[in-house]
mmCIF file of N, CA, C and O in Angstrom:
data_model
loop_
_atom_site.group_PDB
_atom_site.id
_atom_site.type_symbol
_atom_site.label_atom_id
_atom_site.label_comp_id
_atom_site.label_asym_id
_atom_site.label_seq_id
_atom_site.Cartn_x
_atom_site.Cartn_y
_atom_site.Cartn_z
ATOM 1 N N UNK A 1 13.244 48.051 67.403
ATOM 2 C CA UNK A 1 14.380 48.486 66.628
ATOM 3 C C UNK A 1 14.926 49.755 67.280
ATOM 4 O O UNK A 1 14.313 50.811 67.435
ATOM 5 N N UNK A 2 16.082 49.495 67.608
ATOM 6 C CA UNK A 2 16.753 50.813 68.235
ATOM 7 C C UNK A 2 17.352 51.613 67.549
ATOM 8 O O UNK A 2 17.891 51.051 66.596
ATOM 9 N N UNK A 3 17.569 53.021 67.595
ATOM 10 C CA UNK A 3 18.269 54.285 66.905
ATOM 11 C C UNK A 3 20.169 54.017 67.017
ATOM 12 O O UNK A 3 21.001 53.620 67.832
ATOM 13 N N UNK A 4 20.104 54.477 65.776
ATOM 14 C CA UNK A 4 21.868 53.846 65.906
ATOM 15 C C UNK A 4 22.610 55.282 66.663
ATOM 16 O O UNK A 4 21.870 56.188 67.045
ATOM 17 N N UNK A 5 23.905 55.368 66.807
ATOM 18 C CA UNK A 5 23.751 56.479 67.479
ATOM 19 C C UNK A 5 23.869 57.782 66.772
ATOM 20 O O UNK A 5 23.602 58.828 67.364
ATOM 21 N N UNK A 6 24.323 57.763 65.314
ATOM 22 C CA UNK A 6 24.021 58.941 64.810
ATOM 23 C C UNK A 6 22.666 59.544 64.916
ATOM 24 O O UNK A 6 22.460 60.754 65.017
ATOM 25 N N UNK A 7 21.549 58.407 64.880
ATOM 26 C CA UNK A 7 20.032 59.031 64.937
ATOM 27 C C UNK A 7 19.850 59.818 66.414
ATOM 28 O O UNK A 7 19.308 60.923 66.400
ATOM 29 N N UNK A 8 20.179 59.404 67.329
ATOM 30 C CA UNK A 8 20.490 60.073 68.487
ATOM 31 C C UNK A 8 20.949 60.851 68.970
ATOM 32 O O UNK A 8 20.507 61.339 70.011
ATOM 33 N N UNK A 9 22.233 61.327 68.252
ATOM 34 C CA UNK A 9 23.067 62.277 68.041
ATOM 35 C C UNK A 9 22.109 63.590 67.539
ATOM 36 O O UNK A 9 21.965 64.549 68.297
ATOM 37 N N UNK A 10 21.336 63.549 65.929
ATOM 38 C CA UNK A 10 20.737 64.182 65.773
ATOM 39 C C UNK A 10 19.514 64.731 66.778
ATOM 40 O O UNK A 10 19.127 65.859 67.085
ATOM 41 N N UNK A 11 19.202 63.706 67.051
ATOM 42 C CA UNK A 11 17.986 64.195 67.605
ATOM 43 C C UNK A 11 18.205 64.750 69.029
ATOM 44 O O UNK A 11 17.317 65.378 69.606
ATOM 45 N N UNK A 12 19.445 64.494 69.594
ATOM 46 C CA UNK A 12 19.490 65.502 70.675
ATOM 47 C C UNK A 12 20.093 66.840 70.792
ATOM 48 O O UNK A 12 20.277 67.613 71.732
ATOM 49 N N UNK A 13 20.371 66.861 69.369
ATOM 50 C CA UNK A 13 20.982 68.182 68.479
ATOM 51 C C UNK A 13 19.854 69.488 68.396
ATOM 52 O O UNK A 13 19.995 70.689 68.625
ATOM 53 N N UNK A 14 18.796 68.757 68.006
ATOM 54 C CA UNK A 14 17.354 68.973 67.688
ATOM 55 C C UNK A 14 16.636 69.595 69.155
ATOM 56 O O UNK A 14 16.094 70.680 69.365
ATOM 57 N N UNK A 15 16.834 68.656 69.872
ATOM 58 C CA UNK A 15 16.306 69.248 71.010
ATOM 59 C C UNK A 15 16.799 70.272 71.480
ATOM 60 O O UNK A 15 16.307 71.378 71.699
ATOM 61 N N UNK A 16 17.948 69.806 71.652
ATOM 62 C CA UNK A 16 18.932 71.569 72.273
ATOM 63 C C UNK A 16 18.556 72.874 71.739
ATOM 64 O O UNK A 16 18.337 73.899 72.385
ATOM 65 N N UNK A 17 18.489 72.634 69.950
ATOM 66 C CA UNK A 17 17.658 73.647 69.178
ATOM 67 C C UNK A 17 16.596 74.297 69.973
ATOM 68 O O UNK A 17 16.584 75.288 70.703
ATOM 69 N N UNK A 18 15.541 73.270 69.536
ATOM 70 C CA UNK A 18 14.413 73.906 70.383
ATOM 71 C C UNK A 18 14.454 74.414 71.619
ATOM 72 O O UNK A 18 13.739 75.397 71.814
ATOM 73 N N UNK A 19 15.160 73.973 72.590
ATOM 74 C CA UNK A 19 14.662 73.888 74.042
ATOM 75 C C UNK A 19 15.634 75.403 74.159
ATOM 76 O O UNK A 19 15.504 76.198 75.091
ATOM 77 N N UNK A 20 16.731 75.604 72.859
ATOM 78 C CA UNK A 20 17.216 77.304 73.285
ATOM 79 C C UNK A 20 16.346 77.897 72.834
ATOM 80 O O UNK A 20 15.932 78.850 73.495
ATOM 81 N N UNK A 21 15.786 77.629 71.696
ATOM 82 C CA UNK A 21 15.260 78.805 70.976
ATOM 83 C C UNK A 21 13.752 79.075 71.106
ATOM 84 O O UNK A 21 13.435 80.196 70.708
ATOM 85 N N UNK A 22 12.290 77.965 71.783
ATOM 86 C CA UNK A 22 11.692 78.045 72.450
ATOM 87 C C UNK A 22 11.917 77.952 73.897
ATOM 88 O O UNK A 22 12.094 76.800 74.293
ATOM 89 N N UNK A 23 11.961 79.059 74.963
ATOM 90 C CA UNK A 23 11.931 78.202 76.066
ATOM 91 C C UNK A 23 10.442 77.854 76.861
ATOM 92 O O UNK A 23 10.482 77.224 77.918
ATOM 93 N N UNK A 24 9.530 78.167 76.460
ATOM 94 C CA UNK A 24 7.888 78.113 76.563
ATOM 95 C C UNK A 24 7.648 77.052 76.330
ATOM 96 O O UNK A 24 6.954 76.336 77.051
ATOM 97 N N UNK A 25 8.247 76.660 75.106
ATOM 98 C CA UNK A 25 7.557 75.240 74.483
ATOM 99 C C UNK A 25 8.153 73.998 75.179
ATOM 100 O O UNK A 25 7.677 72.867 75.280
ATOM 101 N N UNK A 26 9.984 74.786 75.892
ATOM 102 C CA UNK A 26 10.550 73.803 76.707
ATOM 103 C C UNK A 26 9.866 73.267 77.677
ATOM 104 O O UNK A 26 9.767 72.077 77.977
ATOM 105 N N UNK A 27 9.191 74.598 78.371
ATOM 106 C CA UNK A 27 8.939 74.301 79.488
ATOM 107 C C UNK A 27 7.598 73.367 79.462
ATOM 108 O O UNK A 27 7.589 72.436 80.268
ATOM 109 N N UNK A 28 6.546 73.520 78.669
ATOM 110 C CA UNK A 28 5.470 72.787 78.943
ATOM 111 C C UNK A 28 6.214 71.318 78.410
ATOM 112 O O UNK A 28 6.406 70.626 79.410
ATOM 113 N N UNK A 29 6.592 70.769 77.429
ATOM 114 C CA UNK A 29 7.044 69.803 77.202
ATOM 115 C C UNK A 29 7.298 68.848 78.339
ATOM 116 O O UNK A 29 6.812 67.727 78.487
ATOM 117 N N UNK A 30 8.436 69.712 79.386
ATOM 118 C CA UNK A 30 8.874 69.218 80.444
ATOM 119 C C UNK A 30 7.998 68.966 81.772
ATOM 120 O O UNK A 30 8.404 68.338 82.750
ATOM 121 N N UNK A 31 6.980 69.443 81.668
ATOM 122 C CA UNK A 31 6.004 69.445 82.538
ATOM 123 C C UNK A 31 4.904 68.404 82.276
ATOM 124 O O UNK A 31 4.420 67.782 83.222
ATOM 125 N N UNK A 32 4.443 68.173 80.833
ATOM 126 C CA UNK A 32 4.113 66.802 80.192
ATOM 127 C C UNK A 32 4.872 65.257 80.300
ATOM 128 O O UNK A 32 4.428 64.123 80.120
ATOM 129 N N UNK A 33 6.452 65.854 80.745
ATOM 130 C CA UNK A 33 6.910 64.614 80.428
ATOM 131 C C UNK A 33 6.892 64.049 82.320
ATOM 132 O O UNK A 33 6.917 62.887 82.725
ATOM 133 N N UNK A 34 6.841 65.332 83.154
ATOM 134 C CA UNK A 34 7.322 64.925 84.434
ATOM 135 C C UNK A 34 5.835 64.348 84.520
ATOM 136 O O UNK A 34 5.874 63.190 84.934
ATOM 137 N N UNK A 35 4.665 64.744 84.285
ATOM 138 C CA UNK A 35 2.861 64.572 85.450
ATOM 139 C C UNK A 35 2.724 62.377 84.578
ATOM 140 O O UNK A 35 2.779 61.858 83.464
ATOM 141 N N UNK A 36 2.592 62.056 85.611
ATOM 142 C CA UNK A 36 2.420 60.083 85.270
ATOM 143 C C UNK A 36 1.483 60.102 84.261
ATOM 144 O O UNK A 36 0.535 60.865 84.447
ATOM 145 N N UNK A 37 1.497 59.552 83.381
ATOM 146 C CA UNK A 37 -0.008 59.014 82.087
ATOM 147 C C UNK A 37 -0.915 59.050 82.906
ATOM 148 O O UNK A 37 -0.909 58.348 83.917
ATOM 149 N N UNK A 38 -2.039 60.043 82.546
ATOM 150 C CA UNK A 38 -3.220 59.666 83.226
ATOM 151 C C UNK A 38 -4.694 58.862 82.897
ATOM 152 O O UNK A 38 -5.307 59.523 82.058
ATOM 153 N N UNK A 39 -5.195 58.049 83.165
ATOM 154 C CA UNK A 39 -5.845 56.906 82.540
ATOM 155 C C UNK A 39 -7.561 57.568 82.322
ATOM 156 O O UNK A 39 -8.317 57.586 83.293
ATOM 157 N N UNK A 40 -7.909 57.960 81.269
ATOM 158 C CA UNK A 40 -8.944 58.308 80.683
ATOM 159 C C UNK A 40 -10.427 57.714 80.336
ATOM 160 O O UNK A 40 -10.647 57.125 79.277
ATOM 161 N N UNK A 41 -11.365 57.917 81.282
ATOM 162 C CA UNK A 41 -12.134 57.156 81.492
ATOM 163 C C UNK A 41 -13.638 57.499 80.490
ATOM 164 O O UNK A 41 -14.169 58.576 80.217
ATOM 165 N N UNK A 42 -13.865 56.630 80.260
ATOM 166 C CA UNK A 42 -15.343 56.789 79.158
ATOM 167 C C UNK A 42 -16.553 57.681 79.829
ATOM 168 O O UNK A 42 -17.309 57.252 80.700
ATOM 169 N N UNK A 43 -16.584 58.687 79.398
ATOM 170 C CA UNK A 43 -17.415 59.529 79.950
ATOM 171 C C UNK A 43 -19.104 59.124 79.818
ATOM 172 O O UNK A 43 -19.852 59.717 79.041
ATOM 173 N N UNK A 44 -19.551 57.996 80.731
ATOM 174 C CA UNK A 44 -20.831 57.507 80.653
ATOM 175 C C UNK A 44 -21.038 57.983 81.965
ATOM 176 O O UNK A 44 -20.323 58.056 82.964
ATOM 177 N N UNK A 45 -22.864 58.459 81.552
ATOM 178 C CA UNK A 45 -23.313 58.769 83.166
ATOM 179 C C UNK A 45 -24.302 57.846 83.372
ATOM 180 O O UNK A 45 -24.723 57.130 82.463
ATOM 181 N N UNK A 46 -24.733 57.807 84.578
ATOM 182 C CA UNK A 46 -25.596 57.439 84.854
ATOM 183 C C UNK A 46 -26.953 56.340 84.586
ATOM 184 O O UNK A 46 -27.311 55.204 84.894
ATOM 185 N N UNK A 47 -27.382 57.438 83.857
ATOM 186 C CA UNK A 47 -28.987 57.859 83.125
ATOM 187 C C UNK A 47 -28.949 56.893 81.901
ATOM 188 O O UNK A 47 -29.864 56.180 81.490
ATOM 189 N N UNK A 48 -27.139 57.087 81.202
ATOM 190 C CA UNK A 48 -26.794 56.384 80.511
ATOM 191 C C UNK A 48 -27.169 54.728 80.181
ATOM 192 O O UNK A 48 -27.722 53.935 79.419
ATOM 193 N N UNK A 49 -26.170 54.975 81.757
ATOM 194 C CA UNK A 49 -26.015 52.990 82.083
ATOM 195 C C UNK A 49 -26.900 52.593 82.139
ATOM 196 O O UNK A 49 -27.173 51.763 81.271
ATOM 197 N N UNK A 50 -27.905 52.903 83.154
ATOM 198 C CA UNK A 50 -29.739 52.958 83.331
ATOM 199 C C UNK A 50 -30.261 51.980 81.769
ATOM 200 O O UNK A 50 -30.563 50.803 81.572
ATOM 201 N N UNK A 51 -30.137 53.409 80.761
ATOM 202 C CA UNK A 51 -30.790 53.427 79.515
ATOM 203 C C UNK A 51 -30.140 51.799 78.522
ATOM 204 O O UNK A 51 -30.801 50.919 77.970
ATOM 205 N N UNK A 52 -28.668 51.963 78.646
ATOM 206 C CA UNK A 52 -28.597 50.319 78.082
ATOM 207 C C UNK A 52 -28.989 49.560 79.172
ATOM 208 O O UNK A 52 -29.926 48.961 78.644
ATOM 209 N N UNK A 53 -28.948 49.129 80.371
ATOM 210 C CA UNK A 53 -29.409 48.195 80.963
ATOM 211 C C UNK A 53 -30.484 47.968 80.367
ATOM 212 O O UNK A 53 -30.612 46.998 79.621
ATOM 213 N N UNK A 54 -31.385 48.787 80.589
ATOM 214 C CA UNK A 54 -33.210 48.261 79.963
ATOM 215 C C UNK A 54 -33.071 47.532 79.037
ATOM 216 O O UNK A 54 -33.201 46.310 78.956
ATOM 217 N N UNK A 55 -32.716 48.508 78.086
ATOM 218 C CA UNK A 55 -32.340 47.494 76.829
ATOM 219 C C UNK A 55 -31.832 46.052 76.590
ATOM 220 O O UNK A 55 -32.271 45.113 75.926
ATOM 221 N N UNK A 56 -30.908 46.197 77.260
ATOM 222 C CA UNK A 56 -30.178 44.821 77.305
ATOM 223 C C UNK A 56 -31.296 43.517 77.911
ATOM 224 O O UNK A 56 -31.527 42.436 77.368
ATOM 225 N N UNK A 57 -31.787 43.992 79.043
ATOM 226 C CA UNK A 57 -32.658 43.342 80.148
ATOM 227 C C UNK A 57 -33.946 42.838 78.832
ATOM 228 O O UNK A 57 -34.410 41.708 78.686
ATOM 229 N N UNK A 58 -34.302 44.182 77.956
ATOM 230 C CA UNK A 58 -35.824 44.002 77.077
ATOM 231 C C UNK A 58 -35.415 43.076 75.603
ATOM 232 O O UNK A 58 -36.176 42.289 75.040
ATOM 233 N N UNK A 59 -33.819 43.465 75.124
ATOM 234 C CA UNK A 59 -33.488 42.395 74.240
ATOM 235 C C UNK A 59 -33.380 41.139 74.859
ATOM 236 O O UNK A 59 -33.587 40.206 74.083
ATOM 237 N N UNK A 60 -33.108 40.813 76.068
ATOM 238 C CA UNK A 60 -32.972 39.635 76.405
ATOM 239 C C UNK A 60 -33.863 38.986 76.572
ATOM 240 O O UNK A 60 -33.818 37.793 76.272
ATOM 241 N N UNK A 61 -35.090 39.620 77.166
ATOM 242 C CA UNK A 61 -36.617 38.950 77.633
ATOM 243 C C UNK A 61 -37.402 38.902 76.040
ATOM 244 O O UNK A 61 -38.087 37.953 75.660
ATOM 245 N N UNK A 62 -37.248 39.595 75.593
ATOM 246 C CA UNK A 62 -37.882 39.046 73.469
ATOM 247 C C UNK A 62 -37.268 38.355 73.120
ATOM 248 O O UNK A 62 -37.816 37.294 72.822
ATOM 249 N N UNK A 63 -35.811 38.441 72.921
ATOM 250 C CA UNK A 63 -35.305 36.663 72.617
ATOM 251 C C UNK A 63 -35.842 35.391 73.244
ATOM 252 O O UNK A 63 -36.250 34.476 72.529
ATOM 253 N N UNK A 64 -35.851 35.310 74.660
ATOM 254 C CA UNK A 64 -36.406 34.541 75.229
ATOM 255 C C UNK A 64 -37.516 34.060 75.139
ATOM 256 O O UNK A 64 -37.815 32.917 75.483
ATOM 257 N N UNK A 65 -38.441 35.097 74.541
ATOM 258 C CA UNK A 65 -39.888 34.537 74.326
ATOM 259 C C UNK A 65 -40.098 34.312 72.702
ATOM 260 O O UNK A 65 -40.964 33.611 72.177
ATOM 261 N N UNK A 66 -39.212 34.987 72.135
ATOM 262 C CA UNK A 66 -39.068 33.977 70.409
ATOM 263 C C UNK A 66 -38.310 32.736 70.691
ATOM 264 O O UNK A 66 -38.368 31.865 69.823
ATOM 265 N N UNK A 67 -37.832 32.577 71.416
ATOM 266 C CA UNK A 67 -37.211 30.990 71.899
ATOM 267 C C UNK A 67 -38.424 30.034 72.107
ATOM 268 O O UNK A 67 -38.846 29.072 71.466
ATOM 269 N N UNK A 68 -38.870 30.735 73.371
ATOM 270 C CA UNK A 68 -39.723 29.548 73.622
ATOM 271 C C UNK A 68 -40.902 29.352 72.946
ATOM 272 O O UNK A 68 -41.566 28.327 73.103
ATOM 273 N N UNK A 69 -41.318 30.521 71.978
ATOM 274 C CA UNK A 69 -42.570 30.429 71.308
ATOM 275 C C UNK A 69 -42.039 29.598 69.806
ATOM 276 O O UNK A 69 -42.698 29.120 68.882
ATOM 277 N N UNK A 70 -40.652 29.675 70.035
ATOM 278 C CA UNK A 70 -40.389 28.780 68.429
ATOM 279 C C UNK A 70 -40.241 27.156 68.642
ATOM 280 O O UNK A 70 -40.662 26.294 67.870
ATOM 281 N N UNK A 71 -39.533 26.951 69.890
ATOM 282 C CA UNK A 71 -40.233 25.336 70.549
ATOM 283 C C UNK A 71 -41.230 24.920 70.747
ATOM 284 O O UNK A 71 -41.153 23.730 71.052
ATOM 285 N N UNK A 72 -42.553 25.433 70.731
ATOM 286 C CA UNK A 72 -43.641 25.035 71.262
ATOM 287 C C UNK A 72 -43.893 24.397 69.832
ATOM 288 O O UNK A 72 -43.643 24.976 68.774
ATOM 289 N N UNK A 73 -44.441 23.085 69.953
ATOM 290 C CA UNK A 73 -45.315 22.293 68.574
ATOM 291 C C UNK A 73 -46.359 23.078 68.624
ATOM 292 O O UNK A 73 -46.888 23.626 69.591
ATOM 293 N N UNK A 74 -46.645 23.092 67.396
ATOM 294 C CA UNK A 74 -47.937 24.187 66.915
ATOM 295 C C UNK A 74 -48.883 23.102 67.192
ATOM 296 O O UNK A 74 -48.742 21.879 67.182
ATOM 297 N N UNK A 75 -49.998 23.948 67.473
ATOM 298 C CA UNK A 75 -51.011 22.733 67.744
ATOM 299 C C UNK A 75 -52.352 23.268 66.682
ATOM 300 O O UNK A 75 -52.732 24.431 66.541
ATOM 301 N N UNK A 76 -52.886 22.077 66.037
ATOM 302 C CA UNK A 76 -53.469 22.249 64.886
ATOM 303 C C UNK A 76 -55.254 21.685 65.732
ATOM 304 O O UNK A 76 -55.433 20.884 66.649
ATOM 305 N N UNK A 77 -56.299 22.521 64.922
ATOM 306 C CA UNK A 77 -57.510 22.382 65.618
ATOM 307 C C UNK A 77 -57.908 20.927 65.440
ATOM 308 O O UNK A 77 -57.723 20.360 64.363
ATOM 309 N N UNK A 78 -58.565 20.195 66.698
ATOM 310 C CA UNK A 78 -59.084 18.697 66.564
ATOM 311 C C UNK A 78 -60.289 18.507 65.478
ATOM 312 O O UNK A 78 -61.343 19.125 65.334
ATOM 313 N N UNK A 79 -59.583 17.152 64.607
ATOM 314 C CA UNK A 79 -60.613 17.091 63.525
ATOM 315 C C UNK A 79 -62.543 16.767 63.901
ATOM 316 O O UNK A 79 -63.110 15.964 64.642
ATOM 317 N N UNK A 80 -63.008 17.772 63.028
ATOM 318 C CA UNK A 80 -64.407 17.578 63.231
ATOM 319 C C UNK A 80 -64.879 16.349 63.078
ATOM 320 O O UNK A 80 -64.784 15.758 62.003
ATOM 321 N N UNK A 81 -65.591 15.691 64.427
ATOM 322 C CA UNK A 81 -66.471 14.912 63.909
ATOM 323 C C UNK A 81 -67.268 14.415 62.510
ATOM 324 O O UNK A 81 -68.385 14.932 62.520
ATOM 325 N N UNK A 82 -67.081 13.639 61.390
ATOM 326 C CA UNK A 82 -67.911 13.348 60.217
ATOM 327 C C UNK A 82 -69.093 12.675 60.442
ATOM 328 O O UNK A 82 -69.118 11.519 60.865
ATOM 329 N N UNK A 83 -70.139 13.369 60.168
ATOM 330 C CA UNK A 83 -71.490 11.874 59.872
ATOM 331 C C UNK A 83 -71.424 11.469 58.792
ATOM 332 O O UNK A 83 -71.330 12.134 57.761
ATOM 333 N N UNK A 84 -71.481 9.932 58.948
ATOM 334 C CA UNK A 84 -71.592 9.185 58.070
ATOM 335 C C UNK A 84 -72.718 9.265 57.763
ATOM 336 O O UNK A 84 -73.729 9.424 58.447
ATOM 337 N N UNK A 85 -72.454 9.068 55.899
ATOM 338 C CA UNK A 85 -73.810 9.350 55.261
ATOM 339 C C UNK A 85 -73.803 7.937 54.812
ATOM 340 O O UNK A 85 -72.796 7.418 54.332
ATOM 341 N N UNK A 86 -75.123 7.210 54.997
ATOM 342 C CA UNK A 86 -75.021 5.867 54.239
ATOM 343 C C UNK A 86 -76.326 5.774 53.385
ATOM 344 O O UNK A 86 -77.493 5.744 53.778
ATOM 345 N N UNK A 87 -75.887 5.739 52.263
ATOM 346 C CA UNK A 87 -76.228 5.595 51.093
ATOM 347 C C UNK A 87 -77.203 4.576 50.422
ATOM 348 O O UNK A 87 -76.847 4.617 49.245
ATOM 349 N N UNK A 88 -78.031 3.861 50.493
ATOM 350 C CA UNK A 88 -78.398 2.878 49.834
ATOM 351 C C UNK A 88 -79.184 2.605 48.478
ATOM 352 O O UNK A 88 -80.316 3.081 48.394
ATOM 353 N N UNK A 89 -78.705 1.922 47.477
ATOM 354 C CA UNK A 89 -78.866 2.356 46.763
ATOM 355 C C UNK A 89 -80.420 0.726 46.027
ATOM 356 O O UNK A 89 -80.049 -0.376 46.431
ATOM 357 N N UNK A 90 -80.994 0.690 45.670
ATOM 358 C CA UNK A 90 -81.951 0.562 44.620
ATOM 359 C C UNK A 90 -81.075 -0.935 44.780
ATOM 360 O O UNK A 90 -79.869 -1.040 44.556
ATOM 361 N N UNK A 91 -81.807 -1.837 45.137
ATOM 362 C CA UNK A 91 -81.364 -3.352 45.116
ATOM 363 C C UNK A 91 -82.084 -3.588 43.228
ATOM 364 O O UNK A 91 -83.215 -3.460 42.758
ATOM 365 N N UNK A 92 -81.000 -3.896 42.745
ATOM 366 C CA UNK A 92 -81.599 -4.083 41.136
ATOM 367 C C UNK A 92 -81.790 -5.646 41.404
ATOM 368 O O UNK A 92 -81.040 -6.081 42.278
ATOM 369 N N UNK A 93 -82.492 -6.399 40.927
ATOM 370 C CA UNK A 93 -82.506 -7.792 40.545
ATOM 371 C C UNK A 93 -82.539 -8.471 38.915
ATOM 372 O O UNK A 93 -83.483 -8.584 38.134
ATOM 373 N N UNK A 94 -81.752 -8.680 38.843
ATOM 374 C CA UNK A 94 -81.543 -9.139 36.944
ATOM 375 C C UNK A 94 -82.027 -10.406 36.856
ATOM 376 O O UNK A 94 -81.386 -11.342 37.335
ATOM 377 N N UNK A 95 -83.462 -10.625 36.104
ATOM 378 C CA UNK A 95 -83.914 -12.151 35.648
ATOM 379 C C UNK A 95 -82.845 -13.110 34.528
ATOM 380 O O UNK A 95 -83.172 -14.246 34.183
#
C-alpha cells in the first residue's frame, strides 16, 4: 500500500524539520542510511558446535539402541524338563 501524496508531503515536511533543527541526528541518520545492511551472524563458537555435536551424535546412538532393543523378540527361558510321576494305584477287584 502506497502513501498518497499528502502523506508524503508531510513527511518530508517532517524531515526538513528535523534535519534543520537536529543536525547530529541528521548526520548519523545519513550515515546509517548510506553503510549496505549488514548480515548478522549467530554468535556460536566453537566449543559450542563441539558441545551440540556430541549430543546430537549421543541422542542419536540411544535412539538407535532403544530401536533395536525394542525389535528384538524377547526370549523367554526353555521349559524345564518334567518327570513324569506315574502313579499306580491299588488294582481293586469287585466279586
Amino acid at each position: 500500500m502506497s502513501l498518497s501524496d499528502r502523506e508524503r508531503r508531510i513527511l518530508a515536511e517532517i524531515e526538513q524539520d528535523l534535519r534543520w533543527q537536529d543536525r547530529d541526528f541528521a548526520c548519523r541518520i545519513d550515515a546509517l542510511n548510506a553503510k549496505p545492511a549488514r548480515r548478522r551472524r549467530c554468535p556460536v563458537t566453537r566449543r559450542e558446535m563441539a558441545f551440540i555435536l556430541v549430543i546430537v551424535v549421543a541422542m542419536t546412538l540411544l535412539s538407535a539402541v532403544v530401536f533395536v532393543a525394542a525389535g528384538r523378540p524377547r526370549t523367554t527361558p526353555a521349559p524345564r524338563p518334567t518327570r513324569e510321576v506315574v502313579t499306580t494305584s491299588p488294582q481293586v477287584t469287585h466279586p
